[in-house]
PDB file of C-alpha atoms and ligand atoms in Angstrom:
ATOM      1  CA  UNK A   7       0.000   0.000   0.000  1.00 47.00           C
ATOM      2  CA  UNK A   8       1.688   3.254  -1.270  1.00 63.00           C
ATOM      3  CA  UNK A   9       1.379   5.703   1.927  1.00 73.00           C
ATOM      4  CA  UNK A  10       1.026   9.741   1.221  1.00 85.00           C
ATOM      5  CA  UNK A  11       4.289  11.429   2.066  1.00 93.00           C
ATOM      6  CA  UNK A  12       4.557  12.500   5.750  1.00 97.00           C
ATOM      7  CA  UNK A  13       4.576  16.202   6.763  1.00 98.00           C
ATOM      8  CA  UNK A  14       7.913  17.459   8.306  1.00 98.00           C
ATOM      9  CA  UNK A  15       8.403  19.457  11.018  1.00 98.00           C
ATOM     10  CA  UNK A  16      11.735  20.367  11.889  1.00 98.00           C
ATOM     11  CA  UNK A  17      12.620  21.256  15.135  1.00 98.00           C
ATOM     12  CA  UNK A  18      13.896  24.910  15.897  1.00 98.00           C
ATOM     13  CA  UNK A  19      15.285  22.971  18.786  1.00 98.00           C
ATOM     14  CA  UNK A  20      18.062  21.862  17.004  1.00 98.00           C
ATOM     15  CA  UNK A  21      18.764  25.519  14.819  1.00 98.00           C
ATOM     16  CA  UNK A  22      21.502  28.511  15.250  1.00 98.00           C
ATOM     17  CA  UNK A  23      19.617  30.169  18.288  1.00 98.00           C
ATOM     18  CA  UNK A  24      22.057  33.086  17.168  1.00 98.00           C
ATOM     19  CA  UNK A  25      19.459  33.334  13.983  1.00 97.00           C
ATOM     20  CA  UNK A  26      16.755  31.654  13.703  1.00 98.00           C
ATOM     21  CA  UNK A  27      15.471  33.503  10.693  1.00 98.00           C
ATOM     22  CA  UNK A  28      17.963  32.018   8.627  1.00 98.00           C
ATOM     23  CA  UNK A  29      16.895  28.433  10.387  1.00 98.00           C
ATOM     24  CA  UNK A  30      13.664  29.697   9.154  1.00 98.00           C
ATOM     25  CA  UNK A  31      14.272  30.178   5.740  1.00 98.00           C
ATOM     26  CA  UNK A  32      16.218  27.050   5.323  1.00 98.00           C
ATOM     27  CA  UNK A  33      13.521  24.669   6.715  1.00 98.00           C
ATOM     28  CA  UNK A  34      11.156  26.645   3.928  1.00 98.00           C
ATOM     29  CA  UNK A  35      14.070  26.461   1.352  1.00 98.00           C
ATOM     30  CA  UNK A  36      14.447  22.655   2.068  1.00 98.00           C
ATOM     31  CA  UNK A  37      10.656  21.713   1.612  1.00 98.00           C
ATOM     32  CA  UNK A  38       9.430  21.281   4.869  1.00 98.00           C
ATOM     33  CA  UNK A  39       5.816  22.398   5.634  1.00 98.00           C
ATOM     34  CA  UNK A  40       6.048  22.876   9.291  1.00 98.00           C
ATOM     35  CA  UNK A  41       8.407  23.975  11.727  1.00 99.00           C
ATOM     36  CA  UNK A  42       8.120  22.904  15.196  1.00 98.00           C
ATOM     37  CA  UNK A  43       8.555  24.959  17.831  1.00 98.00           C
ATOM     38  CA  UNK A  44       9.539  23.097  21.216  1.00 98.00           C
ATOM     39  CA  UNK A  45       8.674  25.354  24.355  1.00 98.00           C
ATOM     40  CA  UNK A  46      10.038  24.195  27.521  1.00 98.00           C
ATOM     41  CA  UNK A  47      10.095  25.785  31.441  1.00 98.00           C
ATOM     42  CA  UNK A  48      12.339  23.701  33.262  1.00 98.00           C
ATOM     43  CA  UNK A  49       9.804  22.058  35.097  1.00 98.00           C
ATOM     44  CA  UNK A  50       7.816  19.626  32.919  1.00 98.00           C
ATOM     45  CA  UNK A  51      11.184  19.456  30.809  1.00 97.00           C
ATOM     46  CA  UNK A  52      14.680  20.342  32.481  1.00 96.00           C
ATOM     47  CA  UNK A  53      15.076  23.288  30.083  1.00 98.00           C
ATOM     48  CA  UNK A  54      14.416  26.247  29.024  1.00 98.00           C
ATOM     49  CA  UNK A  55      13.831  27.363  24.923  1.00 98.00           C
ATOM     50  CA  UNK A  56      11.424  29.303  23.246  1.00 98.00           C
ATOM     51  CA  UNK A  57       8.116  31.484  24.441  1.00 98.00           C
ATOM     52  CA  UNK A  58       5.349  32.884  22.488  1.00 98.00           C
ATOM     53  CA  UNK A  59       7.577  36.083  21.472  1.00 98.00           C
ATOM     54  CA  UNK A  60       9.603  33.884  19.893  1.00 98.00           C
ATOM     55  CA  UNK A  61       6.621  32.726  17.547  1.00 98.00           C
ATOM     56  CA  UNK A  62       5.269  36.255  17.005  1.00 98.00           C
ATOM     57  CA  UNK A  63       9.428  37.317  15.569  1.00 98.00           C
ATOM     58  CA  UNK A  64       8.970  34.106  13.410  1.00 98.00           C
ATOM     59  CA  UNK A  65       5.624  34.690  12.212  1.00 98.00           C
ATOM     60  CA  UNK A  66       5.818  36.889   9.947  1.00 98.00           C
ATOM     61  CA  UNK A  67       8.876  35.344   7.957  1.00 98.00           C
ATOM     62  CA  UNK A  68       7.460  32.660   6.805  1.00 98.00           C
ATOM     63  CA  UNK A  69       4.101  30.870   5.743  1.00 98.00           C
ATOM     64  CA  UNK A  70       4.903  27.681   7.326  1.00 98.00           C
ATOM     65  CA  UNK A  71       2.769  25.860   9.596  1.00 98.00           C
ATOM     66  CA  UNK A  72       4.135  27.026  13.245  1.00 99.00           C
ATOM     67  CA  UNK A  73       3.297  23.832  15.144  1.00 98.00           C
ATOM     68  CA  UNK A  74       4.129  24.106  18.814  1.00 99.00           C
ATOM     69  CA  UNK A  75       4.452  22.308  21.398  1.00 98.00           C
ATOM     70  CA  UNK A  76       4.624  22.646  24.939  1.00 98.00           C
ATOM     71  CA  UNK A  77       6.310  20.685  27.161  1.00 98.00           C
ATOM     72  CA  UNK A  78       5.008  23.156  30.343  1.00 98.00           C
ATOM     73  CA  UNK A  79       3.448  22.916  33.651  1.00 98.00           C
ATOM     74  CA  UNK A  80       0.174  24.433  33.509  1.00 98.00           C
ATOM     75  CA  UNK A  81      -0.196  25.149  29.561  1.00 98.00           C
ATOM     76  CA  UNK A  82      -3.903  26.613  29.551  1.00 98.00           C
ATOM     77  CA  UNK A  83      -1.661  29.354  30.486  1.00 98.00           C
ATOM     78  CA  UNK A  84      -0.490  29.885  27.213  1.00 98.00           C
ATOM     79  CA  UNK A  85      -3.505  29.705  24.985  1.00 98.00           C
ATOM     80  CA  UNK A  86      -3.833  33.064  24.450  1.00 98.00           C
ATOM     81  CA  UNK A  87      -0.435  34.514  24.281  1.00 98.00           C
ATOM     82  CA  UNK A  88       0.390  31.990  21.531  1.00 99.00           C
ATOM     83  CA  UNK A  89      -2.639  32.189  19.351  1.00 99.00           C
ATOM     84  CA  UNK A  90      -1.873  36.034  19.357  1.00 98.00           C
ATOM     85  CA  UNK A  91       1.924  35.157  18.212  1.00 98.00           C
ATOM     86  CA  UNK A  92       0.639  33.566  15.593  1.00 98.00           C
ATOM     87  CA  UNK A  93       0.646  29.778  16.448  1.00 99.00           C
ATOM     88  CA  UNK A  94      -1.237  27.463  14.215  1.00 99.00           C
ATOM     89  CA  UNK A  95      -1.164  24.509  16.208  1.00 99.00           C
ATOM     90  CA  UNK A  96      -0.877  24.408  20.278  1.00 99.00           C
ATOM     91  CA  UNK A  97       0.260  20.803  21.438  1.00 99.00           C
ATOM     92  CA  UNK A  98       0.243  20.189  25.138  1.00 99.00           C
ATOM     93  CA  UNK A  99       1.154  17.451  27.275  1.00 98.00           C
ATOM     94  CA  UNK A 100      -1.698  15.003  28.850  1.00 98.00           C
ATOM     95  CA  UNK A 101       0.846  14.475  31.818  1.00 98.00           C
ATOM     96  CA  UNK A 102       0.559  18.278  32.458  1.00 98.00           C
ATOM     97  CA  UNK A 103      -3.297  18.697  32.544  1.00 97.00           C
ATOM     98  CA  UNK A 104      -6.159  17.967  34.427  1.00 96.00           C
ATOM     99  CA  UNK A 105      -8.460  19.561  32.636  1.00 98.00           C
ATOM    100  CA  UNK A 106      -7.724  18.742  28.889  1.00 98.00           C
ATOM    101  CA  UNK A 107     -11.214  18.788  27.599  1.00 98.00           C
ATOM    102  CA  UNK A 108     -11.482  22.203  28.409  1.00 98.00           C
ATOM    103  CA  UNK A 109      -8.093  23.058  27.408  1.00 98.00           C
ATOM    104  CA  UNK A 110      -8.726  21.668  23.688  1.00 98.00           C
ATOM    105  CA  UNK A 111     -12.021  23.857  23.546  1.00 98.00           C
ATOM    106  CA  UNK A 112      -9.646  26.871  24.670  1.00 98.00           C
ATOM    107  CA  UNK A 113      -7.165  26.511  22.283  1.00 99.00           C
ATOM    108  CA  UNK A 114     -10.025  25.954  19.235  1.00 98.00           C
ATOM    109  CA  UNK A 115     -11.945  29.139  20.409  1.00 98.00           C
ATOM    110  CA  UNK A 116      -8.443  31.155  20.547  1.00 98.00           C
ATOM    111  CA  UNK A 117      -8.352  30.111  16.751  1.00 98.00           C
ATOM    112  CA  UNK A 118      -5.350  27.511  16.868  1.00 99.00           C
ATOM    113  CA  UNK A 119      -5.520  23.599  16.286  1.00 98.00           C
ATOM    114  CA  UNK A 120      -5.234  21.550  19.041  1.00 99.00           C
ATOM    115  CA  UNK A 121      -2.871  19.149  19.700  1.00 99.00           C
ATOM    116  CA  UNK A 122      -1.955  16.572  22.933  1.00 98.00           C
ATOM    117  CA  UNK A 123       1.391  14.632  23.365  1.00 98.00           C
ATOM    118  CA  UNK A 124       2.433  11.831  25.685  1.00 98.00           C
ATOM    119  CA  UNK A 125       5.866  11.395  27.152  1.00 98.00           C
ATOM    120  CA  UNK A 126       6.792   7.497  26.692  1.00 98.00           C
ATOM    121  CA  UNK A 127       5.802   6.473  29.809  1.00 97.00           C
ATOM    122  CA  UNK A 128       2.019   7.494  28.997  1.00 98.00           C
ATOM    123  CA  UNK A 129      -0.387   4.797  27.777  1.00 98.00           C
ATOM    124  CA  UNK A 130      -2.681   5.964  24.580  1.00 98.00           C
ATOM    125  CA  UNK A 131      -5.398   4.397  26.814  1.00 98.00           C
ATOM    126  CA  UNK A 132      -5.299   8.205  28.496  1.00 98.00           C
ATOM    127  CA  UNK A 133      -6.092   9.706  25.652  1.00 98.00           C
ATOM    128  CA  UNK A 134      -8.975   8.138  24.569  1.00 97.00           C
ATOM    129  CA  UNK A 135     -12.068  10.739  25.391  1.00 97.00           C
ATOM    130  CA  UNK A 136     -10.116  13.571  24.000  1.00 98.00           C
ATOM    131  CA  UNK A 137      -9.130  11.591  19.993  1.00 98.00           C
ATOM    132  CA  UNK A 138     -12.877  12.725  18.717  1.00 98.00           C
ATOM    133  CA  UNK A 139     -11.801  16.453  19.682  1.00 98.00           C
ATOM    134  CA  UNK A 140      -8.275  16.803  18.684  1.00 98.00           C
ATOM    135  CA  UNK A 141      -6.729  17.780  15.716  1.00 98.00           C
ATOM    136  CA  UNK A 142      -3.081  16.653  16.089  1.00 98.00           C
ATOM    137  CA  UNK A 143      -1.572  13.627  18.777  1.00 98.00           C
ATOM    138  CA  UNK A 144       1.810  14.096  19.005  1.00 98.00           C
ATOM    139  CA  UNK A 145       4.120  10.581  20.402  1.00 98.00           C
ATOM    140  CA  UNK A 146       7.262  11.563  21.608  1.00 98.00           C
ATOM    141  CA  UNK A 147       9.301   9.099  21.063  1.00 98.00           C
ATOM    142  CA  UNK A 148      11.781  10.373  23.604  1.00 98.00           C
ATOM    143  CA  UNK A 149      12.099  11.529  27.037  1.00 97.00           C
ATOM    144  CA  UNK A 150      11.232  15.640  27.218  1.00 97.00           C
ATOM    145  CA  UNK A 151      14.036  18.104  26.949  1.00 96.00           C
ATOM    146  CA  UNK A 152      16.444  18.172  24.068  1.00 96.00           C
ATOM    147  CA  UNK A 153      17.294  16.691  21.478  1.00 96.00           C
ATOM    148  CA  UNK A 154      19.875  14.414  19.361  1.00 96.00           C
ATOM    149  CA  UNK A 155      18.294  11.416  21.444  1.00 97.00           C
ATOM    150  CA  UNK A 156      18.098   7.847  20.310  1.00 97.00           C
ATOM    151  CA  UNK A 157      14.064   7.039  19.123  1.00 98.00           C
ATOM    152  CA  UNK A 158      12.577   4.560  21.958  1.00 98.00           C
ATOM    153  CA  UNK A 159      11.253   1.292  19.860  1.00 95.00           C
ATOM    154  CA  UNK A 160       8.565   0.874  21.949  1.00 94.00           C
ATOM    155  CA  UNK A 161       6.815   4.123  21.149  1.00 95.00           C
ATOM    156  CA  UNK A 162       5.949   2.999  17.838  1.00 95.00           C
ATOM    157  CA  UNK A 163       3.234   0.274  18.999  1.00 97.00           C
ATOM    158  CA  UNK A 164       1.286   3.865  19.838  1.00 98.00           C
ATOM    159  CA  UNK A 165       1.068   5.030  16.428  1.00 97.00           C
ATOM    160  CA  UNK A 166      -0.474   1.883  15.166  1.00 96.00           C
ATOM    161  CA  UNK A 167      -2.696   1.835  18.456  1.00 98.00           C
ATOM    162  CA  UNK A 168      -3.587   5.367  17.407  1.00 98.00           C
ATOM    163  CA  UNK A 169      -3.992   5.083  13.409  1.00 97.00           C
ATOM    164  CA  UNK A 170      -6.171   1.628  14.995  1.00 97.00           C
ATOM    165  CA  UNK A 171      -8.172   3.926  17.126  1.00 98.00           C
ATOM    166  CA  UNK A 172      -8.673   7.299  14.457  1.00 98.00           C
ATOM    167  CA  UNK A 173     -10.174   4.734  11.950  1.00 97.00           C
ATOM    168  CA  UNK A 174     -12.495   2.847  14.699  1.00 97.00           C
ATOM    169  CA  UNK A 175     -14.109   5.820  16.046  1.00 97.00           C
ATOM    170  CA  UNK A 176     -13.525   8.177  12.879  1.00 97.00           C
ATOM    171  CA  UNK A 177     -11.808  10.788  14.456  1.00 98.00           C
ATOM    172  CA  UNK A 178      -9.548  13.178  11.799  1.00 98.00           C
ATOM    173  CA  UNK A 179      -6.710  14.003  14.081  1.00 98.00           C
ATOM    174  CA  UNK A 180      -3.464  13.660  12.204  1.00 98.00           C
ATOM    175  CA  UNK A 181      -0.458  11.601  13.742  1.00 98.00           C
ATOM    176  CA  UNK A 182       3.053  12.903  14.488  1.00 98.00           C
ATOM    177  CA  UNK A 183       5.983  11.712  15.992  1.00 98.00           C
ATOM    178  CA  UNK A 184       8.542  13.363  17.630  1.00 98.00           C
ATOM    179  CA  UNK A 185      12.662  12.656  18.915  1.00 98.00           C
ATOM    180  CA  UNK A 186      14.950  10.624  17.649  1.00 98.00           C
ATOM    181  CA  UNK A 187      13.411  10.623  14.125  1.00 98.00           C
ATOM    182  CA  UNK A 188      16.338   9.967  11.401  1.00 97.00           C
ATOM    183  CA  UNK A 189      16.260   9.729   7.719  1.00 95.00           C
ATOM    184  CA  UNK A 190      17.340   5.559   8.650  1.00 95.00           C
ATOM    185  CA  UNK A 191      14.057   5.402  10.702  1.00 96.00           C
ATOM    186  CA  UNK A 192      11.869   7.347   8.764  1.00 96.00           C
ATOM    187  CA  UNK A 193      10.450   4.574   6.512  1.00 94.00           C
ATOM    188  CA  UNK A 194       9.608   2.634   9.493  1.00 94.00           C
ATOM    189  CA  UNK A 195       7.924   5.262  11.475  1.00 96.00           C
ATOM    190  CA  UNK A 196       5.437   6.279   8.506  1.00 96.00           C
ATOM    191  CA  UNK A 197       4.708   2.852   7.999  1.00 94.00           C
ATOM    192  CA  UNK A 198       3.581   2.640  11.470  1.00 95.00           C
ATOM    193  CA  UNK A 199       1.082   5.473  10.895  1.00 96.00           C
ATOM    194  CA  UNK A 200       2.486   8.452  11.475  1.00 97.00           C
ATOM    195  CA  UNK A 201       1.612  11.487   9.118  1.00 98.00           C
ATOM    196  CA  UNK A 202       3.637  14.383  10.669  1.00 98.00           C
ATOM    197  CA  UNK A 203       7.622  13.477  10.851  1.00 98.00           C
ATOM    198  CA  UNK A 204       9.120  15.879  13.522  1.00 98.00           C
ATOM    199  CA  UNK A 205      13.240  16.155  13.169  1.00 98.00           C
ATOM    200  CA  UNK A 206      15.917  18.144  14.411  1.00 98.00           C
ATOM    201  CA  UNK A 207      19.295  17.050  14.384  1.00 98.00           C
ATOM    202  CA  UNK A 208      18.219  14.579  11.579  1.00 98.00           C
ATOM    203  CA  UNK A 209      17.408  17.918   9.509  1.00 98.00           C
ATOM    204  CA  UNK A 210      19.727  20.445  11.090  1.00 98.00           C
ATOM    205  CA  UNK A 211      22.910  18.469  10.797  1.00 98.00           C
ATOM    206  CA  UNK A 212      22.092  16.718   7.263  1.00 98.00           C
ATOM    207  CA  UNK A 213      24.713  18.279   4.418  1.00 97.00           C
ATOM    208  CA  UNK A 214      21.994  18.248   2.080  1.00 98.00           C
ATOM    209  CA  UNK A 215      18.525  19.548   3.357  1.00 98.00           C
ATOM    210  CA  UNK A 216      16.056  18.766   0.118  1.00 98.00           C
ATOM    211  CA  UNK A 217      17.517  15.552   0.483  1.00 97.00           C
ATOM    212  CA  UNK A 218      17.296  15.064   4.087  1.00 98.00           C
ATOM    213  CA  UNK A 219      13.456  16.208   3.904  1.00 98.00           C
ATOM    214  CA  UNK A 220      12.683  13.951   1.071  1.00 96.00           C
ATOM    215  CA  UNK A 221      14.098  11.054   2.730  1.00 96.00           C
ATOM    216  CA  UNK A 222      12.192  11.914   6.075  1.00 97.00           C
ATOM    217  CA  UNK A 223       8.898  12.415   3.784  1.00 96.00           C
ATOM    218  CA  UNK A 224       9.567   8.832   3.312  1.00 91.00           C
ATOM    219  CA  UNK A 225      10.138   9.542  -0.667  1.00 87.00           C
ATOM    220  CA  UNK A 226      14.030   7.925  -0.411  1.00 73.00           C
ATOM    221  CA  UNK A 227      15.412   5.037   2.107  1.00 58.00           C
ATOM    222  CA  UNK A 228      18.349   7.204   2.871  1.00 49.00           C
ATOM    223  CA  UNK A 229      19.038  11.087   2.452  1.00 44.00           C
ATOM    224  CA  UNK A 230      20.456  11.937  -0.781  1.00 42.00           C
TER     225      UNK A 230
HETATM  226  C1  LIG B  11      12.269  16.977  22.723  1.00 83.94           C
HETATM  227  C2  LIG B  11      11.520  17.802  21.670  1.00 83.94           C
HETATM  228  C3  LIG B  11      11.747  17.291  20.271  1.00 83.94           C
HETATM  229  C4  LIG B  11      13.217  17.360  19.832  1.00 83.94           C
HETATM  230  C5  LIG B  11      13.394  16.565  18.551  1.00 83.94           C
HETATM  231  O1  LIG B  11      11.830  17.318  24.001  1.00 83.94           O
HETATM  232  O2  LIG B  11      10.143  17.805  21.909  1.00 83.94           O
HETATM  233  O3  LIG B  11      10.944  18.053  19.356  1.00 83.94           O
HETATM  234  O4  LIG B  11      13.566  18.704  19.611  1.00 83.94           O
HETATM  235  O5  LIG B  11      14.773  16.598  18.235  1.00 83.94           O
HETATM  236  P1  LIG B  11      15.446  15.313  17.559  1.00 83.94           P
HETATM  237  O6  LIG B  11      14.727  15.116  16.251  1.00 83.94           O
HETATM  238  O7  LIG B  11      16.891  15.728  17.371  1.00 83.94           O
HETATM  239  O8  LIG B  11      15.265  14.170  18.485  1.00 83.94           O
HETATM  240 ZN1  LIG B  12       8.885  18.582  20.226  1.00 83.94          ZN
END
């Protein structure tokens, strides 16, 4: 079964924080569609990155998808100040909320998509009330913080648990997948479901970028 190309999202994570506008203009140059935007506060991840300034300086350079997600204590927080930056989609961590029914219908009546993402501990079983009202689930496939990790195997049972689940109940969220993402695993990981490929040292440290983005997309085995 021929699978669509995945989405990528690379990770600002991994850019120049000297200037990320030229990060910025090479993920467009390269043929990404998104760029991922990893917000951290030291507490639910043991460091610190970007904030919503950091998306409204962005914004207006490119046309990309700005797909963020929060690995913070306490997101509903940051609804509003992001969806006035200029976020399209908000991702938050299950493991951070209570209350993420209501957060989801915050972050869709501030005007972004929402998203929810589980740490590798987290069963999908959690997120099971929330799939008919989501518009992105995000697996990280490693532990919160930074990244250049190794992928953890196991995380990849969730994205067929999850493509398994979207189909049963008919629920349109789409799939990503997030740390430890190379252009060696890529294949793999899109055959297991996922639709949104998030990278950053796997795009950030390739010599060839088109070729590192077609190869994540799934389009080539190996970069190049
Ligand atoms: C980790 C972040 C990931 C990370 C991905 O906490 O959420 O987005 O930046 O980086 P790589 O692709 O290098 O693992
Ligand atoms: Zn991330």
């Amino acid at each position: 079964m021929t699978r669509k190309p995945a989405i990528v999202a690379p990770s600002m994570l991994s850019a120049n924080f000297s200037n990320l506008a030229d990060a910025v203009k090479l993920v467009g140059e390269a043929g990404a569609e998104w760029i991922h935007v990893d917000v951290m506060d030291g507490h639910f991840a043991k460091n610190l990155s970007f904030c919503a300034k950091t998306v409204a300086d962005i914004r207006p350079l490119t046309k990309l998808v700005l797909d963020c997600h929060l690995m913070v204590d306490n997101p509903q927080d940051y609804v509003e100040s992001f969806a006035e930056a200029g976020a399209d989609y908000f991702t938050f961590h299950a493991e951070a909320a209570v209350h993420s029914h209501r957060i989801i219908q915050s972050i869709k009546s501030a005007g972004m998509k929402a998203g929810i993402c589980i740490v590798p501990g987290t069963p999908v079983g959690v997120l099971e009330e929330l799939l008919p009202e989501l518009e992105q689930v995000l697996v990280l496939s490693v532990n919160p913080g930074f990244g250049g990790q190794k992928m953890i195997p196991s995380c990849l049972d969730k994205l067929s648990k999850l493509a398994a689940l979207r189909k049963e109940r008919n629920c349109h969220y789409l799939l990503s997948i997030d740390g430890g993402i190379t252009m060696d695993n890529a294949l793999t990981v899109i055959e297991s479901g996922a639709d949104v490929i998030v990278a950053g040292n796997a795009f950030f440290s390739a010599p060839d970028h088109k070729a590192a983005v077609r190869s994540l997309k799934g389009l080539a085995r190996q970069a190049g």
